[in-house]
Amino acid sequence: MTEETQNTESPFENDAIETLNAALEQLQVENAALKEQALRYAAEAENVKRRSEREMNDARAFAIQRFARDLLGVADVLQRALQATPKEIADPAFKNFVSGIEMTDKELIGAFEKNNVKKITPLKGDKFDPNFHQAVMEQPSTEVEGGSVLMVMQAGYELFGRVIRPAMVVTAAKTAAASNGAYAANGDASGGNVDTQA
């Protein structure tokens, strides 16, 4: 009789096993969901950490941007003063004055270079780049290709590759080459023939 009772499971035991299995399954699903959530939170925390480090590095690197922009006017005035000085100076006092302006300009340029503020001065004939140049005027020219820099009116500056002031330039008109040679080859001063069959 005892063997029969040991071999046969009661309905209560079956229900208890099923209940325990269901509870175990539910706990495993919850455990997997919590692991996934913990991984997401860890990834988000890592992203926030990287983003804040990048923002702090940018803030350190570009902290002097406003101050440098304010000093650009001083650099421009010094350059204009040096350009306006005569080549031959006889008066020793005036010569010393000009020498002082030159030294001040060199010190300012040196301070800019130490802080990674670089001058943007395109050469005549360089292609116009709207990321670094600001066209203030367009002139016809036979010296350079249309759309190229003809003259620099004011130097630009950049800080770690970020433009803090674009170079103000005069560009060659894009139609300059066409307008200089198109009418001459035709011999017609009025501008050519009109095609009325279109």
PDB file of C-alpha atoms in Angstrom:
ATOM      1  CA  MET A   1       0.000   0.000   0.000  1.00  0.00           C
ATOM      2  CA  THR A   2       2.785   2.342   0.657  1.00  0.00           C
ATOM      3  CA  GLU A   3       4.271   1.619  -2.748  1.00  0.00           C
ATOM      4  CA  GLU A   4       1.040   2.554  -4.467  1.00  0.00           C
ATOM      5  CA  THR A   5       0.852   5.861  -2.688  1.00  0.00           C
ATOM      6  CA  GLN A   6       4.450   6.670  -3.581  1.00  0.00           C
ATOM      7  CA  ASN A   7       4.004   5.910  -7.307  1.00  0.00           C
ATOM      8  CA  THR A   8       0.804   7.779  -7.782  1.00  0.00           C
ATOM      9  CA  GLU A   9       0.940  11.520  -7.599  1.00  0.00           C
ATOM     10  CA  SER A  10      -1.954  13.318  -6.147  1.00  0.00           C
ATOM     11  CA  PRO A  11      -3.757  16.006  -8.090  1.00  0.00           C
ATOM     12  CA  PHE A  12      -2.560  18.537  -5.520  1.00  0.00           C
ATOM     13  CA  GLU A  13       1.049  17.761  -6.281  1.00  0.00           C
ATOM     14  CA  ASN A  14       0.441  18.167 -10.036  1.00  0.00           C
ATOM     15  CA  ASP A  15      -1.172  21.546  -9.480  1.00  0.00           C
ATOM     16  CA  ALA A  16       1.690  22.626  -7.238  1.00  0.00           C
ATOM     17  CA  ILE A  17       4.305  21.599  -9.833  1.00  0.00           C
ATOM     18  CA  GLU A  18       2.434  23.384 -12.615  1.00  0.00           C
ATOM     19  CA  THR A  19       2.087  26.483 -10.451  1.00  0.00           C
ATOM     20  CA  LEU A  20       5.784  26.410  -9.603  1.00  0.00           C
ATOM     21  CA  ASN A  21       6.749  25.909 -13.267  1.00  0.00           C
ATOM     22  CA  ALA A  22       4.517  28.794 -14.328  1.00  0.00           C
ATOM     23  CA  ALA A  23       6.009  30.997 -11.601  1.00  0.00           C
ATOM     24  CA  LEU A  24       9.515  29.968 -12.652  1.00  0.00           C
ATOM     25  CA  GLU A  25       8.745  30.785 -16.297  1.00  0.00           C
ATOM     26  CA  GLN A  26       7.342  34.168 -15.327  1.00  0.00           C
ATOM     27  CA  LEU A  27      10.398  34.948 -13.214  1.00  0.00           C
ATOM     28  CA  GLN A  28      12.709  33.964 -16.081  1.00  0.00           C
ATOM     29  CA  VAL A  29      10.845  36.313 -18.460  1.00  0.00           C
ATOM     30  CA  GLU A  30      11.022  39.128 -15.895  1.00  0.00           C
ATOM     31  CA  ASN A  31      14.707  38.414 -15.322  1.00  0.00           C
ATOM     32  CA  ALA A  32      15.439  38.628 -19.072  1.00  0.00           C
ATOM     33  CA  ALA A  33      13.462  41.887 -19.323  1.00  0.00           C
ATOM     34  CA  LEU A  34      15.321  43.379 -16.357  1.00  0.00           C
ATOM     35  CA  LYS A  35      18.690  42.339 -17.835  1.00  0.00           C
ATOM     36  CA  GLU A  36      17.777  43.990 -21.123  1.00  0.00           C
ATOM     37  CA  GLN A  37      16.644  47.128 -19.319  1.00  0.00           C
ATOM     38  CA  ALA A  38      19.870  47.219 -17.279  1.00  0.00           C
ATOM     39  CA  LEU A  39      21.924  46.927 -20.487  1.00  0.00           C
ATOM     40  CA  ARG A  40      19.960  49.768 -22.058  1.00  0.00           C
ATOM     41  CA  TYR A  41      20.509  51.974 -19.014  1.00  0.00           C
ATOM     42  CA  ALA A  42      24.224  51.161 -19.030  1.00  0.00           C
ATOM     43  CA  ALA A  43      24.466  52.019 -22.739  1.00  0.00           C
ATOM     44  CA  GLU A  44      22.540  55.256 -22.192  1.00  0.00           C
ATOM     45  CA  ALA A  45      24.825  56.200 -19.290  1.00  0.00           C
ATOM     46  CA  GLU A  46      27.876  55.540 -21.482  1.00  0.00           C
ATOM     47  CA  ASN A  47      26.394  57.700 -24.269  1.00  0.00           C
ATOM     48  CA  VAL A  48      25.685  60.539 -21.830  1.00  0.00           C
ATOM     49  CA  LYS A  49      29.237  60.273 -20.483  1.00  0.00           C
ATOM     50  CA  ARG A  50      30.745  60.437 -23.998  1.00  0.00           C
ATOM     51  CA  ARG A  51      28.474  63.315 -25.011  1.00  0.00           C
ATOM     52  CA  SER A  52      29.321  65.329 -21.894  1.00  0.00           C
ATOM     53  CA  GLU A  53      33.063  64.689 -22.399  1.00  0.00           C
ATOM     54  CA  ARG A  54      32.804  65.856 -26.005  1.00  0.00           C
ATOM     55  CA  GLU A  55      30.836  68.962 -24.974  1.00  0.00           C
ATOM     56  CA  MET A  56      33.372  69.755 -22.251  1.00  0.00           C
ATOM     57  CA  ASN A  57      36.255  69.382 -24.710  1.00  0.00           C
ATOM     58  CA  ASP A  58      34.459  71.652 -27.182  1.00  0.00           C
ATOM     59  CA  ALA A  59      33.743  74.179 -24.438  1.00  0.00           C
ATOM     60  CA  ARG A  60      37.426  74.196 -23.443  1.00  0.00           C
ATOM     61  CA  ALA A  61      38.595  74.445 -27.035  1.00  0.00           C
ATOM     62  CA  PHE A  62      36.186  77.193 -28.063  1.00  0.00           C
ATOM     63  CA  ALA A  63      36.082  79.151 -24.794  1.00  0.00           C
ATOM     64  CA  ILE A  64      38.268  81.850 -26.302  1.00  0.00           C
ATOM     65  CA  GLN A  65      36.138  82.180 -29.437  1.00  0.00           C
ATOM     66  CA  ARG A  66      34.231  85.274 -28.279  1.00  0.00           C
ATOM     67  CA  PHE A  67      37.378  86.896 -26.902  1.00  0.00           C
ATOM     68  CA  ALA A  68      39.290  86.131 -30.121  1.00  0.00           C
ATOM     69  CA  ARG A  69      36.441  87.584 -32.197  1.00  0.00           C
ATOM     70  CA  ASP A  70      36.649  90.781 -30.146  1.00  0.00           C
ATOM     71  CA  LEU A  71      40.408  91.014 -30.786  1.00  0.00           C
ATOM     72  CA  LEU A  72      40.022  90.630 -34.559  1.00  0.00           C
ATOM     73  CA  GLY A  73      39.085  94.304 -34.818  1.00  0.00           C
ATOM     74  CA  VAL A  74      42.329  95.222 -33.074  1.00  0.00           C
ATOM     75  CA  ALA A  75      44.290  93.061 -35.518  1.00  0.00           C
ATOM     76  CA  ASP A  76      42.537  94.755 -38.451  1.00  0.00           C
ATOM     77  CA  VAL A  77      43.306  98.252 -37.144  1.00  0.00           C
ATOM     78  CA  LEU A  78      46.976  97.367 -36.624  1.00  0.00           C
ATOM     79  CA  GLN A  79      47.198  95.959 -40.157  1.00  0.00           C
ATOM     80  CA  ARG A  80      45.606  99.096 -41.644  1.00  0.00           C
ATOM     81  CA  ALA A  81      47.994 101.300 -39.645  1.00  0.00           C
ATOM     82  CA  LEU A  82      50.981  99.337 -40.956  1.00  0.00           C
ATOM     83  CA  GLN A  83      49.699  99.506 -44.529  1.00  0.00           C
ATOM     84  CA  ALA A  84      49.262 103.275 -44.263  1.00  0.00           C
ATOM     85  CA  THR A  85      52.831 103.954 -43.106  1.00  0.00           C
ATOM     86  CA  PRO A  86      55.217 105.340 -45.713  1.00  0.00           C
ATOM     87  CA  LYS A  87      58.049 103.087 -46.918  1.00  0.00           C
ATOM     88  CA  GLU A  88      60.793 105.655 -46.256  1.00  0.00           C
ATOM     89  CA  ILE A  89      60.727 107.255 -42.785  1.00  0.00           C
ATOM     90  CA  ALA A  90      63.261 109.996 -41.987  1.00  0.00           C
ATOM     91  CA  ASP A  91      62.036 111.075 -38.540  1.00  0.00           C
ATOM     92  CA  PRO A  92      63.527 108.749 -35.861  1.00  0.00           C
ATOM     93  CA  ALA A  93      60.610 109.293 -33.448  1.00  0.00           C
ATOM     94  CA  PHE A  94      58.060 108.328 -36.115  1.00  0.00           C
ATOM     95  CA  LYS A  95      60.258 105.378 -37.109  1.00  0.00           C
ATOM     96  CA  ASN A  96      60.190 104.147 -33.478  1.00  0.00           C
ATOM     97  CA  PHE A  97      56.427 104.636 -33.373  1.00  0.00           C
ATOM     98  CA  VAL A  98      55.960 102.473 -36.487  1.00  0.00           C
ATOM     99  CA  SER A  99      58.364  99.926 -35.028  1.00  0.00           C
ATOM    100  CA  GLY A 100      56.188  99.759 -31.894  1.00  0.00           C
ATOM    101  CA  ILE A 101      53.078  99.148 -34.000  1.00  0.00           C
ATOM    102  CA  GLU A 102      54.902  96.349 -35.869  1.00  0.00           C
ATOM    103  CA  MET A 103      55.967  94.710 -32.599  1.00  0.00           C
ATOM    104  CA  THR A 104      52.427  94.958 -31.218  1.00  0.00           C
ATOM    105  CA  ASP A 105      51.068  93.360 -34.387  1.00  0.00           C
ATOM    106  CA  LYS A 106      53.623  90.518 -34.162  1.00  0.00           C
ATOM    107  CA  GLU A 107      52.748  89.892 -30.505  1.00  0.00           C
ATOM    108  CA  LEU A 108      49.039  89.769 -31.317  1.00  0.00           C
ATOM    109  CA  ILE A 109      49.634  87.350 -34.190  1.00  0.00           C
ATOM    110  CA  GLY A 110      51.808  85.238 -31.872  1.00  0.00           C
ATOM    111  CA  ALA A 111      49.054  85.149 -29.240  1.00  0.00           C
ATOM    112  CA  PHE A 112      46.558  84.096 -31.920  1.00  0.00           C
ATOM    113  CA  GLU A 113      48.853  81.277 -33.073  1.00  0.00           C
ATOM    114  CA  LYS A 114      49.438  80.025 -29.503  1.00  0.00           C
ATOM    115  CA  ASN A 115      45.682  79.718 -29.071  1.00  0.00           C
ATOM    116  CA  ASN A 116      45.111  78.070 -32.497  1.00  0.00           C
ATOM    117  CA  VAL A 117      43.472  81.124 -34.062  1.00  0.00           C
ATOM    118  CA  LYS A 118      44.592  80.939 -37.687  1.00  0.00           C
ATOM    119  CA  LYS A 119      44.299  83.546 -40.394  1.00  0.00           C
ATOM    120  CA  ILE A 120      42.295  82.794 -43.532  1.00  0.00           C
ATOM    121  CA  THR A 121      43.849  84.659 -46.444  1.00  0.00           C
ATOM    122  CA  PRO A 122      43.013  83.125 -49.815  1.00  0.00           C
ATOM    123  CA  LEU A 123      45.349  83.864 -52.697  1.00  0.00           C
ATOM    124  CA  LYS A 124      44.353  85.517 -55.940  1.00  0.00           C
ATOM    125  CA  GLY A 125      42.864  82.834 -58.169  1.00  0.00           C
ATOM    126  CA  ASP A 126      41.846  80.476 -55.340  1.00  0.00           C
ATOM    127  CA  LYS A 127      38.384  78.972 -55.779  1.00  0.00           C
ATOM    128  CA  PHE A 128      35.701  80.757 -53.743  1.00  0.00           C
ATOM    129  CA  ASP A 129      34.662  78.617 -50.754  1.00  0.00           C
ATOM    130  CA  PRO A 130      31.496  79.810 -48.987  1.00  0.00           C
ATOM    131  CA  ASN A 131      32.582  77.941 -45.845  1.00  0.00           C
ATOM    132  CA  PHE A 132      35.625  80.211 -45.423  1.00  0.00           C
ATOM    133  CA  HIS A 133      34.938  83.252 -47.617  1.00  0.00           C
ATOM    134  CA  GLN A 134      32.292  85.932 -47.797  1.00  0.00           C
ATOM    135  CA  ALA A 135      31.917  87.562 -51.194  1.00  0.00           C
ATOM    136  CA  VAL A 136      31.270  91.279 -50.789  1.00  0.00           C
ATOM    137  CA  MET A 137      31.676  92.229 -54.413  1.00  0.00           C
ATOM    138  CA  GLU A 138      31.932  90.672 -57.859  1.00  0.00           C
ATOM    139  CA  GLN A 139      34.015  92.188 -60.633  1.00  0.00           C
ATOM    140  CA  PRO A 140      34.698  91.155 -64.205  1.00  0.00           C
ATOM    141  CA  SER A 141      38.267  89.946 -64.638  1.00  0.00           C
ATOM    142  CA  THR A 142      40.430  88.409 -67.321  1.00  0.00           C
ATOM    143  CA  GLU A 143      43.180  87.555 -64.816  1.00  0.00           C
ATOM    144  CA  VAL A 144      41.399  84.745 -62.961  1.00  0.00           C
ATOM    145  CA  GLU A 145      38.660  82.228 -63.692  1.00  0.00           C
ATOM    146  CA  GLY A 146      35.072  83.218 -62.914  1.00  0.00           C
ATOM    147  CA  GLY A 147      34.011  82.390 -59.361  1.00  0.00           C
ATOM    148  CA  SER A 148      37.573  82.675 -58.045  1.00  0.00           C
ATOM    149  CA  VAL A 149      38.978  85.072 -55.479  1.00  0.00           C
ATOM    150  CA  LEU A 150      40.184  88.273 -57.095  1.00  0.00           C
ATOM    151  CA  MET A 151      41.165  90.242 -53.979  1.00  0.00           C
ATOM    152  CA  VAL A 152      40.987  89.918 -50.174  1.00  0.00           C
ATOM    153  CA  MET A 153      39.406  92.937 -48.512  1.00  0.00           C
ATOM    154  CA  GLN A 154      39.593  91.628 -44.935  1.00  0.00           C
ATOM    155  CA  ALA A 155      41.306  88.503 -43.631  1.00  0.00           C
ATOM    156  CA  GLY A 156      39.222  85.829 -41.970  1.00  0.00           C
ATOM    157  CA  TYR A 157      40.072  83.719 -38.940  1.00  0.00           C
ATOM    158  CA  GLU A 158      39.352  80.199 -37.749  1.00  0.00           C
ATOM    159  CA  LEU A 159      39.690  78.463 -34.386  1.00  0.00           C
ATOM    160  CA  PHE A 160      40.382  74.696 -34.488  1.00  0.00           C
ATOM    161  CA  GLY A 161      38.890  74.555 -37.985  1.00  0.00           C
ATOM    162  CA  ARG A 162      35.738  76.474 -37.001  1.00  0.00           C
ATOM    163  CA  VAL A 163      35.386  79.797 -38.793  1.00  0.00           C
ATOM    164  CA  ILE A 164      35.007  82.689 -36.370  1.00  0.00           C
ATOM    165  CA  ARG A 165      35.041  85.271 -39.160  1.00  0.00           C
ATOM    166  CA  PRO A 166      35.047  84.504 -42.896  1.00  0.00           C
ATOM    167  CA  ALA A 167      37.496  86.279 -45.186  1.00  0.00           C
ATOM    168  CA  MET A 168      35.795  89.137 -47.037  1.00  0.00           C
ATOM    169  CA  VAL A 169      36.733  88.775 -50.702  1.00  0.00           C
ATOM    170  CA  VAL A 170      36.070  90.192 -54.127  1.00  0.00           C
ATOM    171  CA  THR A 171      35.322  87.441 -56.631  1.00  0.00           C
ATOM    172  CA  ALA A 172      35.670  87.343 -60.389  1.00  0.00           C
ATOM    173  CA  ALA A 173      32.362  87.404 -62.230  1.00  0.00           C
ATOM    174  CA  LYS A 174      31.481  83.974 -63.613  1.00  0.00           C
ATOM    175  CA  THR A 175      30.431  85.444 -66.941  1.00  0.00           C
ATOM    176  CA  ALA A 176      33.589  87.522 -67.323  1.00  0.00           C
ATOM    177  CA  ALA A 177      35.330  85.149 -69.732  1.00  0.00           C
ATOM    178  CA  ALA A 178      32.209  84.597 -71.804  1.00  0.00           C
ATOM    179  CA  SER A 179      31.391  88.285 -72.131  1.00  0.00           C
ATOM    180  CA  ASN A 180      34.952  89.213 -73.114  1.00  0.00           C
ATOM    181  CA  GLY A 181      35.303  86.718 -75.962  1.00  0.00           C
ATOM    182  CA  ALA A 182      31.807  85.742 -77.147  1.00  0.00           C
ATOM    183  CA  TYR A 183      30.916  88.960 -78.953  1.00  0.00           C
ATOM    184  CA  ALA A 184      34.369  89.521 -80.390  1.00  0.00           C
ATOM    185  CA  ALA A 185      34.395  86.173 -82.189  1.00  0.00           C
ATOM    186  CA  ASN A 186      31.030  86.919 -83.756  1.00  0.00           C
ATOM    187  CA  GLY A 187      31.948  90.469 -84.739  1.00  0.00           C
ATOM    188  CA  ASP A 188      28.472  91.619 -83.728  1.00  0.00           C
ATOM    189  CA  ALA A 189      28.512  94.323 -81.051  1.00  0.00           C
ATOM    190  CA  SER A 190      24.818  93.810 -80.282  1.00  0.00           C
ATOM    191  CA  GLY A 191      25.382  90.484 -78.541  1.00  0.00           C
ATOM    192  CA  GLY A 192      24.695  87.850 -81.194  1.00  0.00           C
ATOM    193  CA  ASN A 193      21.775  86.418 -83.095  1.00  0.00           C
ATOM    194  CA  VAL A 194      18.446  85.323 -81.699  1.00  0.00           C
ATOM    195  CA  ASP A 195      17.139  81.887 -82.634  1.00  0.00           C
ATOM    196  CA  THR A 196      13.464  82.366 -83.504  1.00  0.00           C
ATOM    197  CA  GLN A 197      12.825  78.758 -84.605  1.00  0.00           C
ATOM    198  CA  ALA A 198      12.721  77.293 -81.100  1.00  0.00           C
TER     199      ALA A 198
END
